[in-house]
Structures are given as structure tokens and as C-alpha cells.
PDB file of C-alpha atoms and ligand atoms in Angstrom:
ATOM      1  CA  MET A 267       3.481   6.792  22.729  1.00 91.00           C
ATOM      2  CA  LEU A 268       5.945   6.017  20.034  1.00 94.00           C
ATOM      3  CA  ARG A 269       8.708   8.193  18.529  1.00 96.00           C
ATOM      4  CA  VAL A 270       8.546   9.649  15.547  1.00 97.00           C
ATOM      5  CA  VAL A 271      11.753   9.753  13.818  1.00 97.00           C
ATOM      6  CA  ASP A 272      11.280  10.977  10.707  1.00 95.00           C
ATOM      7  CA  ASN A 273       8.340  12.245   8.640  1.00 96.00           C
ATOM      8  CA  GLN A 274       8.514  13.488   5.092  1.00 94.00           C
ATOM      9  CA  PRO A 275       6.901  13.742   1.884  1.00 93.00           C
ATOM     10  CA  LEU A 276       8.617  11.373  -1.139  1.00 92.00           C
ATOM     11  CA  SER A 277       6.628  12.950  -3.717  1.00 88.00           C
ATOM     12  CA  ASP A 278       3.225  14.911  -3.923  1.00 81.00           C
ATOM     13  CA  PHE A 279       1.069  14.257  -1.680  1.00 87.00           C
ATOM     14  CA  ILE A 280       2.840  10.749  -0.446  1.00 93.00           C
ATOM     15  CA  TRP A 281       4.748  10.810   2.792  1.00 95.00           C
ATOM     16  CA  LYS A 282       7.059   8.530   4.332  1.00 96.00           C
ATOM     17  CA  MET A 283       7.338   7.940   8.719  1.00 97.00           C
ATOM     18  CA  ARG A 284       9.841   6.307  10.744  1.00 98.00           C
ATOM     19  CA  ILE A 285       8.138   4.954  13.727  1.00 97.00           C
ATOM     20  CA  GLU A 286      10.422   3.652  16.848  1.00 97.00           C
ATOM     21  CA  ALA A 287       8.545   0.095  17.467  1.00 97.00           C
ATOM     22  CA  PRO A 288      11.670  -2.347  17.867  1.00 97.00           C
ATOM     23  CA  ARG A 289       9.435  -5.039  19.041  1.00 96.00           C
ATOM     24  CA  LEU A 290       6.623  -5.365  16.478  1.00 97.00           C
ATOM     25  CA  VAL A 291       9.654  -4.933  13.925  1.00 97.00           C
ATOM     26  CA  ALA A 292      11.628  -7.941  15.140  1.00 97.00           C
ATOM     27  CA  LYS A 293       8.313  -9.930  14.785  1.00 97.00           C
ATOM     28  CA  ALA A 294       7.400  -8.460  11.565  1.00 97.00           C
ATOM     29  CA  ARG A 295       7.018  -9.850   8.010  1.00 96.00           C
ATOM     30  CA  ALA A 296       6.435  -8.395   4.691  1.00 96.00           C
ATOM     31  CA  GLY A 297       2.942  -8.560   3.603  1.00 96.00           C
ATOM     32  CA  GLN A 298       1.789  -7.407   7.177  1.00 97.00           C
ATOM     33  CA  PHE A 299       0.010  -4.241   8.186  1.00 97.00           C
ATOM     34  CA  VAL A 300      -0.088  -2.293  11.296  1.00 97.00           C
ATOM     35  CA  ILE A 301      -2.856  -0.224  12.757  1.00 96.00           C
ATOM     36  CA  ILE A 302      -1.571   3.323  13.815  1.00 95.00           C
ATOM     37  CA  ARG A 303      -3.946   6.288  15.915  1.00 94.00           C
ATOM     38  CA  VAL A 304      -2.062   9.489  15.414  1.00 93.00           C
ATOM     39  CA  ASN A 305      -3.735  10.564  18.719  1.00 91.00           C
ATOM     40  CA  GLU A 306      -5.935   8.798  21.552  1.00 89.00           C
ATOM     41  CA  ALA A 307      -8.980  10.995  20.062  1.00 86.00           C
ATOM     42  CA  GLY A 308      -8.387   9.616  16.614  1.00 85.00           C
ATOM     43  CA  GLU A 309      -9.612   6.752  14.469  1.00 86.00           C
ATOM     44  CA  ARG A 310      -7.578   3.580  13.635  1.00 90.00           C
ATOM     45  CA  VAL A 311      -6.222   3.787  10.422  1.00 91.00           C
ATOM     46  CA  PRO A 312      -4.501   0.618   8.839  1.00 93.00           C
ATOM     47  CA  MET A 313      -1.186   0.795   7.215  1.00 94.00           C
ATOM     48  CA  SER A 314       1.174  -1.468   5.228  1.00 95.00           C
ATOM     49  CA  ILE A 315       4.651  -2.221   6.336  1.00 96.00           C
ATOM     50  CA  ALA A 316       6.504  -0.393   3.448  1.00 96.00           C
ATOM     51  CA  GLY A 317      10.156  -1.459   5.169  1.00 95.00           C
ATOM     52  CA  LEU A 318      11.711  -2.677   8.438  1.00 96.00           C
ATOM     53  CA  ASP A 319      14.776  -1.753   9.663  1.00 96.00           C
ATOM     54  CA  ARG A 320      15.595  -4.395  11.952  1.00 95.00           C
ATOM     55  CA  GLU A 321      18.597  -3.308  13.287  1.00 96.00           C
ATOM     56  CA  ASN A 322      17.485  -0.460  14.478  1.00 97.00           C
ATOM     57  CA  GLY A 323      13.667  -1.119  15.288  1.00 97.00           C
ATOM     58  CA  LEU A 324      12.486   1.493  12.780  1.00 98.00           C
ATOM     59  CA  LEU A 325       9.279   0.662  11.187  1.00 98.00           C
ATOM     60  CA  THR A 326       8.509   2.201   7.988  1.00 97.00           C
ATOM     61  CA  ILE A 327       4.966   3.148   6.542  1.00 97.00           C
ATOM     62  CA  VAL A 328       4.087   5.342   3.538  1.00 96.00           C
ATOM     63  CA  TYR A 329       0.785   6.919   3.593  1.00 95.00           C
ATOM     64  CA  GLN A 330      -1.095   9.213   0.618  1.00 90.00           C
ATOM     65  CA  VAL A 331      -3.259  12.142   1.517  1.00 87.00           C
ATOM     66  CA  VAL A 332      -6.148  10.829   1.346  1.00 80.00           C
ATOM     67  CA  GLY A 333      -8.454  12.378   3.974  1.00 78.00           C
ATOM     68  CA  LYS A 334      -8.677  13.858   7.482  1.00 80.00           C
ATOM     69  CA  THR A 335      -6.252  11.654   9.383  1.00 85.00           C
ATOM     70  CA  SER A 336      -3.203  10.771   6.915  1.00 87.00           C
ATOM     71  CA  ALA A 337      -3.762  14.848   6.642  1.00 86.00           C
ATOM     72  CA  LEU A 338      -3.023  14.942  10.344  1.00 88.00           C
ATOM     73  CA  MET A 339      -0.314  12.416  10.143  1.00 91.00           C
ATOM     74  CA  THR A 340       1.468  15.026   7.853  1.00 91.00           C
ATOM     75  CA  THR A 341       1.949  17.712  10.457  1.00 90.00           C
ATOM     76  CA  VAL A 342       3.790  15.083  13.129  1.00 93.00           C
ATOM     77  CA  PRO A 343       7.305  16.089  13.311  1.00 93.00           C
ATOM     78  CA  ALA A 344      10.646  14.323  13.880  1.00 94.00           C
ATOM     79  CA  GLY A 345      11.145  13.594  17.080  1.00 95.00           C
ATOM     80  CA  GLY A 346       7.139  13.852  17.727  1.00 95.00           C
ATOM     81  CA  GLU A 347       4.661  10.917  18.905  1.00 95.00           C
ATOM     82  CA  ILE A 348       1.704   9.232  17.732  1.00 95.00           C
ATOM     83  CA  ALA A 349      -0.362   7.670  20.246  1.00 95.00           C
ATOM     84  CA  ASP A 350      -0.215   3.809  19.499  1.00 93.00           C
ATOM     85  CA  CYS A 351       0.788   1.208  16.821  1.00 95.00           C
ATOM     86  CA  VAL A 352      -0.518  -2.412  16.927  1.00 95.00           C
ATOM     87  CA  GLY A 353       0.850  -4.998  14.882  1.00 93.00           C
ATOM     88  CA  PRO A 354       2.321  -7.222  13.340  1.00 97.00           C
ATOM     89  CA  LEU A 355      -1.160  -7.817  11.811  1.00 97.00           C
ATOM     90  CA  GLY A 356      -2.187 -10.151   9.103  1.00 97.00           C
ATOM     91  CA  LEU A 357      -0.951 -13.413   7.688  1.00 97.00           C
ATOM     92  CA  ALA A 358       2.687 -12.358   6.169  1.00 97.00           C
ATOM     93  CA  SER A 359       2.890 -12.844   2.147  1.00 97.00           C
ATOM     94  CA  HIS A 360       3.506 -16.315   1.009  1.00 96.00           C
ATOM     95  CA  VAL A 361       7.201 -16.688   0.154  1.00 97.00           C
ATOM     96  CA  GLU A 362       9.028 -19.634  -2.092  1.00 97.00           C
ATOM     97  CA  ASN A 363      11.401 -19.598  -4.809  1.00 97.00           C
ATOM     98  CA  TRP A 364       9.096 -19.746  -8.186  1.00 97.00           C
ATOM     99  CA  GLY A 365      12.327 -18.897 -10.138  1.00 97.00           C
ATOM    100  CA  THR A 366      11.394 -15.322 -11.347  1.00 98.00           C
ATOM    101  CA  ALA A 367       8.746 -13.648  -9.428  1.00 98.00           C
ATOM    102  CA  CYS A 368       7.355 -10.025 -10.538  1.00 98.00           C
ATOM    103  CA  VAL A 369       6.138  -7.308  -8.113  1.00 98.00           C
ATOM    104  CA  VAL A 370       3.626  -4.295  -9.339  1.00 98.00           C
ATOM    105  CA  GLY A 371       2.913  -2.238  -7.182  1.00 98.00           C
ATOM    106  CA  GLY A 372       0.675   0.997  -8.433  1.00 97.00           C
ATOM    107  CA  GLY A 373       0.595   4.514  -6.851  1.00 95.00           C
ATOM    108  CA  ILE A 374       1.064   4.259  -3.267  1.00 94.00           C
ATOM    109  CA  GLY A 375       1.226  -0.154  -3.151  1.00 96.00           C
ATOM    110  CA  ILE A 376       4.607   0.760  -4.792  1.00 97.00           C
ATOM    111  CA  ALA A 377       5.814   0.343  -1.027  1.00 97.00           C
ATOM    112  CA  PRO A 378       4.534  -2.785   0.595  1.00 96.00           C
ATOM    113  CA  VAL A 379       5.651  -4.405  -2.538  1.00 97.00           C
ATOM    114  CA  TYR A 380       9.099  -3.031  -1.970  1.00 97.00           C
ATOM    115  CA  PRO A 381      10.006  -5.288   0.946  1.00 97.00           C
ATOM    116  CA  ILE A 382       7.973  -8.133   0.084  1.00 98.00           C
ATOM    117  CA  ALA A 383      10.171  -7.930  -3.223  1.00 98.00           C
ATOM    118  CA  GLN A 384      13.112  -7.922  -0.613  1.00 97.00           C
ATOM    119  CA  ALA A 385      11.544 -11.134   0.799  1.00 97.00           C
ATOM    120  CA  TYR A 386      11.495 -13.197  -2.986  1.00 98.00           C
ATOM    121  CA  LYS A 387      14.999 -11.996  -3.038  1.00 98.00           C
ATOM    122  CA  ALA A 388      16.232 -13.230   0.063  1.00 97.00           C
ATOM    123  CA  ALA A 389      14.133 -16.147  -1.146  1.00 98.00           C
ATOM    124  CA  GLY A 390      16.469 -16.777  -3.911  1.00 98.00           C
ATOM    125  CA  ASN A 391      13.983 -15.158  -6.933  1.00 98.00           C
ATOM    126  CA  ARG A 392      15.122 -13.594 -10.237  1.00 98.00           C
ATOM    127  CA  VAL A 393      12.913 -10.397  -8.926  1.00 98.00           C
ATOM    128  CA  ILE A 394      11.406  -8.198 -11.791  1.00 98.00           C
ATOM    129  CA  SER A 395       9.457  -4.853 -10.119  1.00 98.00           C
ATOM    130  CA  ILE A 396       7.483  -3.004 -12.140  1.00 98.00           C
ATOM    131  CA  ILE A 397       6.224   0.145 -10.720  1.00 98.00           C
ATOM    132  CA  GLY A 398       3.883   2.622 -11.808  1.00 97.00           C
ATOM    133  CA  ALA A 399       1.893   6.323 -11.061  1.00 96.00           C
ATOM    134  CA  ARG A 400      -0.245   8.833 -12.494  1.00 95.00           C
ATOM    135  CA  THR A 401       2.814  11.365 -13.358  1.00 95.00           C
ATOM    136  CA  LYS A 402       5.888  11.723 -12.621  1.00 95.00           C
ATOM    137  CA  SER A 403       5.469  14.048  -9.439  1.00 93.00           C
ATOM    138  CA  LEU A 404       3.542  11.146  -8.065  1.00 94.00           C
ATOM    139  CA  MET A 405       6.705   8.749  -8.292  1.00 95.00           C
ATOM    140  CA  PHE A 406       8.438   7.675  -5.535  1.00 95.00           C
ATOM    141  CA  TYR A 407      10.307   4.466  -4.197  1.00 96.00           C
ATOM    142  CA  GLU A 408      12.404   3.956  -7.321  1.00 97.00           C
ATOM    143  CA  GLN A 409      15.606   3.746  -6.067  1.00 96.00           C
ATOM    144  CA  GLU A 410      14.870   1.157  -3.366  1.00 96.00           C
ATOM    145  CA  HIS A 411      13.032  -1.110  -6.004  1.00 97.00           C
ATOM    146  CA  ARG A 412      16.300  -0.481  -8.152  1.00 97.00           C
ATOM    147  CA  ALA A 413      18.571  -2.089  -4.919  1.00 97.00           C
ATOM    148  CA  VAL A 414      16.672  -5.362  -4.774  1.00 97.00           C
ATOM    149  CA  ALA A 415      15.322  -5.867  -8.504  1.00 98.00           C
ATOM    150  CA  ASP A 416      17.055  -8.152 -11.195  1.00 98.00           C
ATOM    151  CA  GLU A 417      14.502  -6.349 -13.542  1.00 98.00           C
ATOM    152  CA  LEU A 418      13.243  -2.941 -12.715  1.00 98.00           C
ATOM    153  CA  HIS A 419      10.001  -0.917 -15.302  1.00 98.00           C
ATOM    154  CA  VAL A 420       8.907   2.242 -14.508  1.00 98.00           C
ATOM    155  CA  CYS A 421       6.111   3.523 -15.986  1.00 97.00           C
ATOM    156  CA  THR A 422       3.622   6.509 -15.711  1.00 97.00           C
ATOM    157  CA  ASP A 423       0.184   6.893 -16.839  1.00 96.00           C
ATOM    158  CA  ASP A 424       0.949  10.216 -18.816  1.00 96.00           C
ATOM    159  CA  GLY A 425       4.230   9.399 -20.304  1.00 97.00           C
ATOM    160  CA  THR A 426       6.257  11.928 -17.663  1.00 97.00           C
ATOM    161  CA  TYR A 427       8.349   9.560 -16.476  1.00 97.00           C
ATOM    162  CA  GLY A 428       9.147   6.119 -17.687  1.00 97.00           C
ATOM    163  CA  GLU A 429       7.404   4.336 -19.830  1.00 96.00           C
ATOM    164  CA  HIS A 430       3.906   5.484 -20.998  1.00 97.00           C
ATOM    165  CA  GLY A 431       1.133   3.272 -20.227  1.00 97.00           C
ATOM    166  CA  PHE A 432       0.110   1.449 -17.121  1.00 97.00           C
ATOM    167  CA  VAL A 433       2.097  -1.264 -14.904  1.00 98.00           C
ATOM    168  CA  SER A 434      -0.488  -3.767 -16.737  1.00 97.00           C
ATOM    169  CA  ASP A 435       1.082  -2.548 -19.996  1.00 97.00           C
ATOM    170  CA  VAL A 436       4.507  -3.308 -18.779  1.00 98.00           C
ATOM    171  CA  LEU A 437       3.209  -7.100 -18.079  1.00 98.00           C
ATOM    172  CA  LYS A 438       1.766  -7.953 -20.951  1.00 98.00           C
ATOM    173  CA  ARG A 439       4.709  -6.755 -22.762  1.00 97.00           C
ATOM    174  CA  LEU A 440       6.544  -8.884 -20.928  1.00 97.00           C
ATOM    175  CA  LEU A 441       4.398 -12.380 -20.937  1.00 97.00           C
ATOM    176  CA  ASP A 442       3.943 -11.722 -24.300  1.00 97.00           C
ATOM    177  CA  ALA A 443       7.200 -11.762 -25.069  1.00 96.00           C
ATOM    178  CA  GLY A 444       7.890 -14.875 -23.077  1.00 94.00           C
ATOM    179  CA  GLN A 445       9.328 -14.255 -20.087  1.00 93.00           C
ATOM    180  CA  LYS A 446       8.888 -16.694 -17.464  1.00 94.00           C
ATOM    181  CA  ILE A 447       7.137 -15.438 -14.452  1.00 97.00           C
ATOM    182  CA  GLY A 448       6.163 -17.904 -11.732  1.00 97.00           C
ATOM    183  CA  MET A 449       4.301 -15.460  -9.518  1.00 97.00           C
ATOM    184  CA  VAL A 450       2.651 -12.286  -9.662  1.00 98.00           C
ATOM    185  CA  MET A 451       2.094 -10.085  -6.562  1.00 98.00           C
ATOM    186  CA  ALA A 452       0.267  -6.940  -7.034  1.00 98.00           C
ATOM    187  CA  ILE A 453      -0.362  -4.189  -4.776  1.00 97.00           C
ATOM    188  CA  GLY A 454      -2.022  -0.963  -5.813  1.00 96.00           C
ATOM    189  CA  PRO A 455      -5.467   0.745  -6.586  1.00 94.00           C
ATOM    190  CA  VAL A 456      -8.318  -1.826  -6.885  1.00 94.00           C
ATOM    191  CA  PRO A 457      -8.896  -1.330 -10.582  1.00 95.00           C
ATOM    192  CA  MET A 458      -5.183  -1.805 -10.963  1.00 96.00           C
ATOM    193  CA  MET A 459      -5.287  -5.386  -8.895  1.00 97.00           C
ATOM    194  CA  ARG A 460      -8.638  -5.701 -10.791  1.00 97.00           C
ATOM    195  CA  VAL A 461      -6.774  -5.934 -14.124  1.00 98.00           C
ATOM    196  CA  VAL A 462      -3.526  -7.471 -13.528  1.00 98.00           C
ATOM    197  CA  ALA A 463      -5.584 -10.232 -12.295  1.00 98.00           C
ATOM    198  CA  ASN A 464      -7.579 -10.374 -15.314  1.00 97.00           C
ATOM    199  CA  LEU A 465      -4.384 -10.330 -17.473  1.00 98.00           C
ATOM    200  CA  THR A 466      -2.533 -12.928 -15.704  1.00 98.00           C
ATOM    201  CA  ARG A 467      -5.375 -15.431 -15.769  1.00 97.00           C
ATOM    202  CA  GLY A 468      -5.226 -15.496 -19.838  1.00 95.00           C
ATOM    203  CA  TYR A 469      -1.449 -16.398 -18.922  1.00 97.00           C
ATOM    204  CA  ASP A 470      -1.913 -19.212 -16.392  1.00 96.00           C
ATOM    205  CA  VAL A 471       0.443 -16.928 -13.766  1.00 98.00           C
ATOM    206  CA  PRO A 472      -0.712 -17.323  -9.975  1.00 98.00           C
ATOM    207  CA  THR A 473      -1.383 -13.942  -8.938  1.00 98.00           C
ATOM    208  CA  TRP A 474      -1.703 -12.445  -5.526  1.00 98.00           C
ATOM    209  CA  VAL A 475      -3.510  -9.003  -4.605  1.00 98.00           C
ATOM    210  CA  SER A 476      -3.119  -6.956  -1.137  1.00 97.00           C
ATOM    211  CA  LEU A 477      -6.483  -5.900  -0.083  1.00 94.00           C
ATOM    212  CA  ASN A 478      -7.361  -2.802   1.518  1.00 87.00           C
ATOM    213  CA  PRO A 479     -10.911  -2.793   2.794  1.00 86.00           C
ATOM    214  CA  LEU A 480     -11.873  -0.880   5.216  1.00 86.00           C
ATOM    215  CA  MET A 481     -11.211  -2.083   8.880  1.00 87.00           C
ATOM    216  CA  VAL A 482     -11.247  -0.982  12.722  1.00 87.00           C
ATOM    217  CA  ASP A 483     -10.156  -3.465  14.867  1.00 90.00           C
ATOM    218  CA  GLY A 484      -7.750  -5.351  12.331  1.00 91.00           C
ATOM    219  CA  THR A 485      -7.998  -8.976  14.285  1.00 92.00           C
ATOM    220  CA  GLY A 486     -11.276 -10.275  13.195  1.00 93.00           C
ATOM    221  CA  MET A 487     -14.213  -9.252  14.976  1.00 92.00           C
ATOM    222  CA  CYS A 488     -15.602  -6.411  13.821  1.00 92.00           C
ATOM    223  CA  GLY A 489     -16.776  -7.577  10.138  1.00 90.00           C
ATOM    224  CA  GLY A 490     -15.818  -4.304   8.666  1.00 89.00           C
ATOM    225  CA  CYS A 491     -12.974  -5.659   6.159  1.00 92.00           C
ATOM    226  CA  ARG A 492     -14.918  -8.597   4.767  1.00 93.00           C
ATOM    227  CA  VAL A 493     -14.513  -9.436   1.216  1.00 94.00           C
ATOM    228  CA  GLY A 494     -15.429 -11.997  -1.336  1.00 95.00           C
ATOM    229  CA  VAL A 495     -12.831 -14.980  -2.325  1.00 96.00           C
ATOM    230  CA  ALA A 496     -14.362 -17.767  -4.508  1.00 96.00           C
ATOM    231  CA  GLY A 497     -17.163 -17.368  -3.172  1.00 95.00           C
ATOM    232  CA  GLU A 498     -16.437 -17.670   0.401  1.00 96.00           C
ATOM    233  CA  THR A 499     -16.591 -14.444   2.393  1.00 95.00           C
ATOM    234  CA  LYS A 500     -13.300 -13.930   4.491  1.00 96.00           C
ATOM    235  CA  PHE A 501     -11.949 -11.230   6.765  1.00 96.00           C
ATOM    236  CA  ALA A 502      -8.802  -9.267   4.909  1.00 95.00           C
ATOM    237  CA  CYS A 503      -7.414  -8.522   8.560  1.00 95.00           C
ATOM    238  CA  VAL A 504      -7.213 -12.212   9.769  1.00 96.00           C
ATOM    239  CA  ASP A 505      -7.341 -14.181   6.409  1.00 97.00           C
ATOM    240  CA  GLY A 506      -5.170 -11.822   4.092  1.00 93.00           C
ATOM    241  CA  PRO A 507      -4.775  -9.234   3.280  1.00 96.00           C
ATOM    242  CA  ASP A 508      -2.997 -11.264   0.597  1.00 97.00           C
ATOM    243  CA  PHE A 509      -5.501 -13.350  -1.661  1.00 98.00           C
ATOM    244  CA  ASP A 510      -5.702 -15.217  -5.113  1.00 98.00           C
ATOM    245  CA  GLY A 511      -6.016 -12.699  -7.327  1.00 97.00           C
ATOM    246  CA  HIS A 512      -7.916 -14.916  -9.729  1.00 98.00           C
ATOM    247  CA  LYS A 513     -10.723 -15.527  -6.966  1.00 97.00           C
ATOM    248  CA  VAL A 514     -11.346 -12.021  -5.647  1.00 97.00           C
ATOM    249  CA  ASP A 515     -15.010 -10.178  -5.985  1.00 96.00           C
ATOM    250  CA  PHE A 516     -13.607  -7.252  -6.833  1.00 95.00           C
ATOM    251  CA  ASN A 517     -16.877  -5.802  -7.515  1.00 93.00           C
ATOM    252  CA  LEU A 518     -17.910  -6.283  -3.837  1.00 91.00           C
ATOM    253  CA  LEU A 519     -14.532  -4.439  -2.732  1.00 91.00           C
ATOM    254  CA  THR A 520     -15.206  -1.692  -4.455  1.00 90.00           C
ATOM    255  CA  SER A 521     -18.395  -0.853  -3.462  1.00 83.00           C
ATOM    256  CA  ARG A 522     -17.334  -1.565   0.151  1.00 74.00           C
ATOM    257  CA  LEU A 523     -14.632   0.882  -0.339  1.00 74.00           C
ATOM    258  CA  SER A 524     -17.175   3.935  -1.409  1.00 72.00           C
ATOM    259  CA  ALA A 525     -19.522   3.756   1.179  1.00 66.00           C
ATOM    260  CA  TYR A 526     -18.233   5.955   3.933  1.00 68.00           C
ATOM    261  CA  ARG A 527     -17.490   8.316   1.018  1.00 69.00           C
ATOM    262  CA  SER A 528     -19.089  11.562   2.369  1.00 72.00           C
ATOM    263  CA  GLN A 529     -18.579  10.836   5.781  1.00 72.00           C
ATOM    264  CA  GLU A 530     -15.023  10.974   5.126  1.00 70.00           C
ATOM    265  CA  ARG A 531     -15.742  14.367   3.097  1.00 71.00           C
ATOM    266  CA  ALA A 532     -17.570  16.025   5.681  1.00 72.00           C
ATOM    267  CA  SER A 533     -14.706  15.482   8.596  1.00 69.00           C
ATOM    268  CA  MET A 534     -11.959  16.625   5.995  1.00 69.00           C
ATOM    269  CA  LYS A 535     -14.243  19.497   5.834  1.00 71.00           C
ATOM    270  CA  ARG A 536     -14.660  20.062   9.506  1.00 71.00           C
ATOM    271  CA  PHE A 537     -10.405  19.688   9.907  1.00 69.00           C
ATOM    272  CA  LEU A 538     -10.100  22.382   7.252  1.00 70.00           C
ATOM    273  CA  ASP A 539     -12.359  24.705   8.918  1.00 72.00           C
ATOM    274  CA  ASP A 540     -10.700  24.514  12.170  1.00 70.00           C
ATOM    275  CA  PRO A 541      -8.632  27.736  12.531  1.00 64.00           C
ATOM    276  CA  HIS A 542      -5.732  25.481  14.243  1.00 62.00           C
ATOM    277  CA  CYS A 543      -5.290  23.544  11.056  1.00 63.00           C
ATOM    278  CA  ARG A 544      -2.353  23.852   9.329  1.00 57.00           C
ATOM    279  CA  LEU A 545      -2.961  21.636   6.374  1.00 59.00           C
ATOM    280  CA  SER A 546      -1.941  23.068   3.080  1.00 56.00           C
ATOM    281  CA  LYS A 547      -5.639  23.447   0.931  1.00 54.00           C
ATOM    282  CA  ALA A 548      -3.541  22.047  -2.221  1.00 51.00           C
ATOM    283  CA  VAL A 549      -3.280  18.554  -0.270  1.00 56.00           C
ATOM    284  CA  ALA A 550      -7.151  18.710   0.675  1.00 52.00           C
ATOM    285  CA  THR A 551      -7.939  19.526  -2.639  1.00 52.00           C
ATOM    286  CA  PHE A 552      -6.016  16.688  -4.451  1.00 49.00           C
ATOM    287  CA  ARG A 553      -8.470  14.316  -2.805  1.00 50.00           C
ATOM    288  CA  TYR A 554     -11.721  16.290  -2.698  1.00 48.00           C
ATOM    289  CA  PRO A 555     -11.580  18.780  -5.949  1.00 46.00           C
ATOM    290  CA  ASP A 556     -14.693  20.340  -5.360  1.00 44.00           C
TER     291      ASP A 556
HETATM  292  S1  FES B 252     -11.081  -5.281  10.947  1.00 57.77           S
HETATM  293 FE1  FES B 252     -12.457  -6.186  12.129  1.00 57.77          FE
HETATM  294  S2  FES B 252     -12.531  -7.694  11.430  1.00 57.77           S
HETATM  295 FE2  FES B 252     -11.236  -7.794  10.066  1.00 57.77          FE
END
């Protein structure tokens, strides 16, 4: 069992949990992920690393309430426990000094690009952070990015906060203005990563994306996380999660991610129908509106 130091909402439906995991934290690097189980009967859930407090041995994960398990996670109190947390898993993000590096975080992807931005900064890069959310109430981690970035751009799809538009719009504006960017790291919803990769291809800017396929073991054994990259099959858990965005088969990724949608919906319904469920119906309807 691992102790949860705190677990609180950062914005609507987005929560931050800090877990005492000193041995894991000592080894982990930006771009890697962990797999947690909330309880011994629970499913294994891959979570990107959203912060590493090496001094206190604390791992930060940021999660969006999108289904039964993430909903269950919101019920773990500060001082409570989760069953286990395996990691660090996957390969760390490639870090070098490109001169100027740009991290692009969309939605929940705002969290994992933060430690990557820290690593880029530590390598001597000038860091541009572009973070975007659908609307103001879903924005978070602005202060964290402000603290590390030399240049921060905040936007919302509906214009309720920051610039009005998508992260890709901001990136395009910077590139069109002649901003020299040595590399882009984009993390967020698949459509966003696809758009960013398609955009930067035209400007010949190397672009990495962090993929989030379904995972089971996280160690290369089950094949559940397979993705297509440059015409080859790769396992995101051991070959990634970062891949060259210009070579990813985003169509395959999209179709595989939706393969179990009806089962996810049924599981959430059973969870909500449980008389002991302490979850707000509003949280559930965020993901499953009907
Ligand atoms: S999660 Fe099983 S092979 Fe990657």
C-alpha cells in the first residue's frame, strides 16, 4: 500500500494526487509513466508523471475523471492509501539543448509536459510553453508552467480565458512570425497531437508526441498498447510513450482507443448504481452525458 499525501481538484474534473513513493521517485525521469491500482480488485491504470519531488519522495499524478476508476480515485482522502504504484515505466523523454524548445499541452496533457519543460530548461533550452483547455474551468497548472517557461501562452477553445483558439493556432502564429523552435513536444488529446504534428511537418520542426493507448501490463508483454509508427508496430509502454509525431499512425491510435467504450460506460453505470458510491452524478455525466 502507498500513502496518498493529498488528493484534490485542480479544476473541473481534473484532480491532482501526490503519492509517497521515494524509491520510484528517485529513479523516475520526465516523460515516463506509472501504473496504479486504487484497490486490490481494481484495474491497472497508466498515469503520466506530472511532478517529481525528489527531496520528499513524492510522485505527482494528475488525472481527469473519465471513467469508473478515475472517479473512484477522487474518493481517496489525504492520508489514505492506494493498493500499488508500479514504475517508473517507459522511456524517459529525449532531452538535449535545441536552443529553443516548445512544449504544447492540451487538456490533461498540460500536466505531463510540465516536468518535461523542467527537464528542457535544465538542459539549457529557452522554453516556450503553450497550454490550452476547452474552457476556463478546465485550465490548471498555469503557475507551474509560468515558473519554468521563458514564454508562456495560455488559450481556451471558447475564449473564456487567455487567447481564444487552439494550442495549434498559437504555435502556428509563433512559427509564422519566424520564431526559431528547435523541437516541439506535444501531449494531449489525439486530435490535438495529430493537428500539431501535421502543422510542424510543414515547418520542418521535429515534433514528439506522447501516446496514451490502452495498456495492461506496461512492460511489453500483452500487446495491448501497440501503435503504428513509420509503418512498424511499436509498444508504447516499452518503445515509448514518446514517438516522432510525424510518423505516428493516428487513425489506428484513435480506433484502438475507442474499442472498449461501451464496456467503460457499463462499468461506470454499475459504479454509480452502487448505493455506496460517493461520486457526484455531475462528474459522471461529464464523460457520459446521456
Ligand atoms: S501494455 Fe502490454 S505490451 Fe504495452
